[in-house]
Tab-separated table of C-alpha atoms in Angstrom:
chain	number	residue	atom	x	y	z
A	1	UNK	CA	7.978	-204.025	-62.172
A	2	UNK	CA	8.463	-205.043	-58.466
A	3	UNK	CA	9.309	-202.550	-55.901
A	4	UNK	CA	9.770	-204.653	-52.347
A	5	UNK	CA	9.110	-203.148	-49.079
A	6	UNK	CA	11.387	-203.547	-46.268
A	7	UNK	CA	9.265	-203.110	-43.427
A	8	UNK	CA	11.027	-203.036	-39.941
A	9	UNK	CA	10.105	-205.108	-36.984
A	10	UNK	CA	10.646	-206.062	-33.445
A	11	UNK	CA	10.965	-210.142	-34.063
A	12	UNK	CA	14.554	-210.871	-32.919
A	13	UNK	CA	13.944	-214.910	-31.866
A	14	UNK	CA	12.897	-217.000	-34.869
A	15	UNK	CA	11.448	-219.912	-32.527
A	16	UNK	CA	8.845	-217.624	-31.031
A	17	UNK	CA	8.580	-215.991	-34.703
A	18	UNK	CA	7.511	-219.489	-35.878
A	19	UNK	CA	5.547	-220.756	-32.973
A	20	UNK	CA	3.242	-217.114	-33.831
A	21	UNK	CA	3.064	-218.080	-37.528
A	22	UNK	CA	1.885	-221.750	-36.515
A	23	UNK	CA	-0.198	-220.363	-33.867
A	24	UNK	CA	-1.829	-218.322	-36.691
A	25	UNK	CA	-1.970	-220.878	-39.541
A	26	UNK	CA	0.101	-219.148	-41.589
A	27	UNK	CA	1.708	-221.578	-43.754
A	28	UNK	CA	5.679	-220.479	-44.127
A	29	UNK	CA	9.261	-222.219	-44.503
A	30	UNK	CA	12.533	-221.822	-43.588
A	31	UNK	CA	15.384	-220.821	-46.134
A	32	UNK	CA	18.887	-220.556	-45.012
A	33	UNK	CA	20.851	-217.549	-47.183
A	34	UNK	CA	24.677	-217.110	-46.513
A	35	UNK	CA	25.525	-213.574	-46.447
A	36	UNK	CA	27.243	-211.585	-48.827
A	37	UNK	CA	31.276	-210.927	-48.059
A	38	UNK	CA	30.990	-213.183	-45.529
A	39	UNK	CA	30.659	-217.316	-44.216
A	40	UNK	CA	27.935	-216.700	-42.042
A	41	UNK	CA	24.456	-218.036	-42.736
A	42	UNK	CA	21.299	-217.902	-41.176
A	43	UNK	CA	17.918	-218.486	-41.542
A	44	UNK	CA	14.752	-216.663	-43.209
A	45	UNK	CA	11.036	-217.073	-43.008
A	46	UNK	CA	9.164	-217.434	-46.260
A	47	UNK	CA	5.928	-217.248	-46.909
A	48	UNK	CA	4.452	-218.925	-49.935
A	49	UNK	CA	1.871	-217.213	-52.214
A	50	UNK	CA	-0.326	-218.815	-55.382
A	51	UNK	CA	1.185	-215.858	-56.974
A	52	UNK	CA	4.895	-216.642	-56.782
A	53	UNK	CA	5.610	-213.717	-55.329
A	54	UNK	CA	6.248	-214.916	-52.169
A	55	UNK	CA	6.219	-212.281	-48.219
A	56	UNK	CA	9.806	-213.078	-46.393
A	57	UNK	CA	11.090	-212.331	-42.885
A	58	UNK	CA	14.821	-211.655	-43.291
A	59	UNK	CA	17.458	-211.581	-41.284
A	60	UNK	CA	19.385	-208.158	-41.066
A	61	UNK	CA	21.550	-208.866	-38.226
A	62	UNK	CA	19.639	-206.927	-35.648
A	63	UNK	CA	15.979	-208.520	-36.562
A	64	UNK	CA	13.340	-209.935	-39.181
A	65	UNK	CA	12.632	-207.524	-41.667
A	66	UNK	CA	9.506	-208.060	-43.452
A	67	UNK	CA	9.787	-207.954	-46.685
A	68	UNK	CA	6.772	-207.788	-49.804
A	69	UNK	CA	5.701	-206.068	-52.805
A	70	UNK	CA	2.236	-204.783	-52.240
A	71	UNK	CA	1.292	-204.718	-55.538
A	72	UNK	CA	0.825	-208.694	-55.295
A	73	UNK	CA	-0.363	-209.187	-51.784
A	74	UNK	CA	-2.599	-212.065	-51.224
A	75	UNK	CA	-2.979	-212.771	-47.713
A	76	UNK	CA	-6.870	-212.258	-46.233
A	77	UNK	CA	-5.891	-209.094	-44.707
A	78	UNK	CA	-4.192	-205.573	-44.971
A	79	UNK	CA	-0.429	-205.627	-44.127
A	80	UNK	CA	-1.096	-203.634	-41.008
A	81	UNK	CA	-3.357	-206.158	-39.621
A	82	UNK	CA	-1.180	-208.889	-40.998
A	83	UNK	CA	2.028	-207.879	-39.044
A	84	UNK	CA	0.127	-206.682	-35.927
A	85	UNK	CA	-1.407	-210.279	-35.461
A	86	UNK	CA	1.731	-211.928	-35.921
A	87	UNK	CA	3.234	-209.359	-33.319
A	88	UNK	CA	0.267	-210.211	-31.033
A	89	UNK	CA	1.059	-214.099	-31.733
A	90	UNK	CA	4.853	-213.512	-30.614
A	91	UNK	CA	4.461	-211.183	-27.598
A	92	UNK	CA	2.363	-213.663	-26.293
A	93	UNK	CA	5.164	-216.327	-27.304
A	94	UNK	CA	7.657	-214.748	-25.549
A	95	UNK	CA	5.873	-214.307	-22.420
A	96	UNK	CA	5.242	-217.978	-22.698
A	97	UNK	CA	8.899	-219.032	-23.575
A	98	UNK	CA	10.599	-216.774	-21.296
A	99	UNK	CA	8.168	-217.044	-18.205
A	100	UNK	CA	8.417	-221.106	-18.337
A	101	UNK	CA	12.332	-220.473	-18.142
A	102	UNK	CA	12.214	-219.130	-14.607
A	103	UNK	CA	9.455	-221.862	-13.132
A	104	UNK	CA	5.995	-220.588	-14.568
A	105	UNK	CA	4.114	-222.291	-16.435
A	106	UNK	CA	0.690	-221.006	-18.967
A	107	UNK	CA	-2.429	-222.290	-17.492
A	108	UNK	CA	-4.746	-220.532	-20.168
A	109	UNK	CA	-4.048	-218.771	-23.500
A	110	UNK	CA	-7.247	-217.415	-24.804
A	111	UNK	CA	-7.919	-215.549	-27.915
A	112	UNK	CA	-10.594	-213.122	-26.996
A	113	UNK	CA	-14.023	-211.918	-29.535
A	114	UNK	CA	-12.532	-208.292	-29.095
A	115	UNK	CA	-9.001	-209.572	-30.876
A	116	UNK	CA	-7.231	-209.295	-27.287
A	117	UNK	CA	-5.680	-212.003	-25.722
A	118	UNK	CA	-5.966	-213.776	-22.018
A	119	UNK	CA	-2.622	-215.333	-20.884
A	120	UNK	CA	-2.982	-216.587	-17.208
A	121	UNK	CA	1.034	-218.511	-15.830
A	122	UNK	CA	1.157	-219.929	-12.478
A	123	UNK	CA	4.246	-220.467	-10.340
A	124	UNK	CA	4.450	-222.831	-7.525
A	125	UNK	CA	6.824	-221.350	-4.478
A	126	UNK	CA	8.265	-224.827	-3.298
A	127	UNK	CA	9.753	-223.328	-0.430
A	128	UNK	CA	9.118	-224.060	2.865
């Protein structure tokens, strides 16, 4: 018997929730649901497993949910570490993707031995 986990997050943006999955390798597609009472759609994250029982970000109209059953978990590492490097991958996304909006651009992005990472973004002042 399944019992799925709903497990809140803070990922609002799917762009910078994909560009942290790609950044990480972790192999995922999209699936667009319509909701229920209603003609809107929009667009999950899923992410495959051998097993079939496959680890989706949902949509819940404020953010992606994660959702999973634990009993058939097969990614490398705990769900703990699993959602805080993917949190670590999008913080650093959206610093990225919002910073280059307002004229700075990242000069390095390094992933550090201690699991931290660098981010250095430069700005030119064109003004004379």
């Amino acid at each position: 018997m399944s019992h799925f986990t709903h497990m809140k997050t803070r990922f609002q943006n799917l762009f910078y929730l994909e560009k942290a999955l790609n950044r990480l390798n972790i192999v995922h597609k999209q699936e667009q649901t319509i909701a229920q009472n209603s003609k809107s759609s929009h667009i999950n994250l899923v992410i495959p497993q051998s097993n079939n029982y496959d680890i989706e970000f949902c949509w819940n109209g404020q953010e992606y949910e994660l959702v999973f059953d634990l009993s058939f978990w097969e990614q490398p590492y705990p769900i703990e570490n699993f959602i805080d490097r993917i949190a670590q991958q999008y913080a650093g996304e959206v610093i990225i993707g919002e910073s280059q909006k307002i004229g700075f651009q990242p000069i390095k992005y390094q992933q550090n031995s201690d699991g931290s990472n660098t981010l250095v973004l430069e700005r030119w002042n064109n003004e004379k």
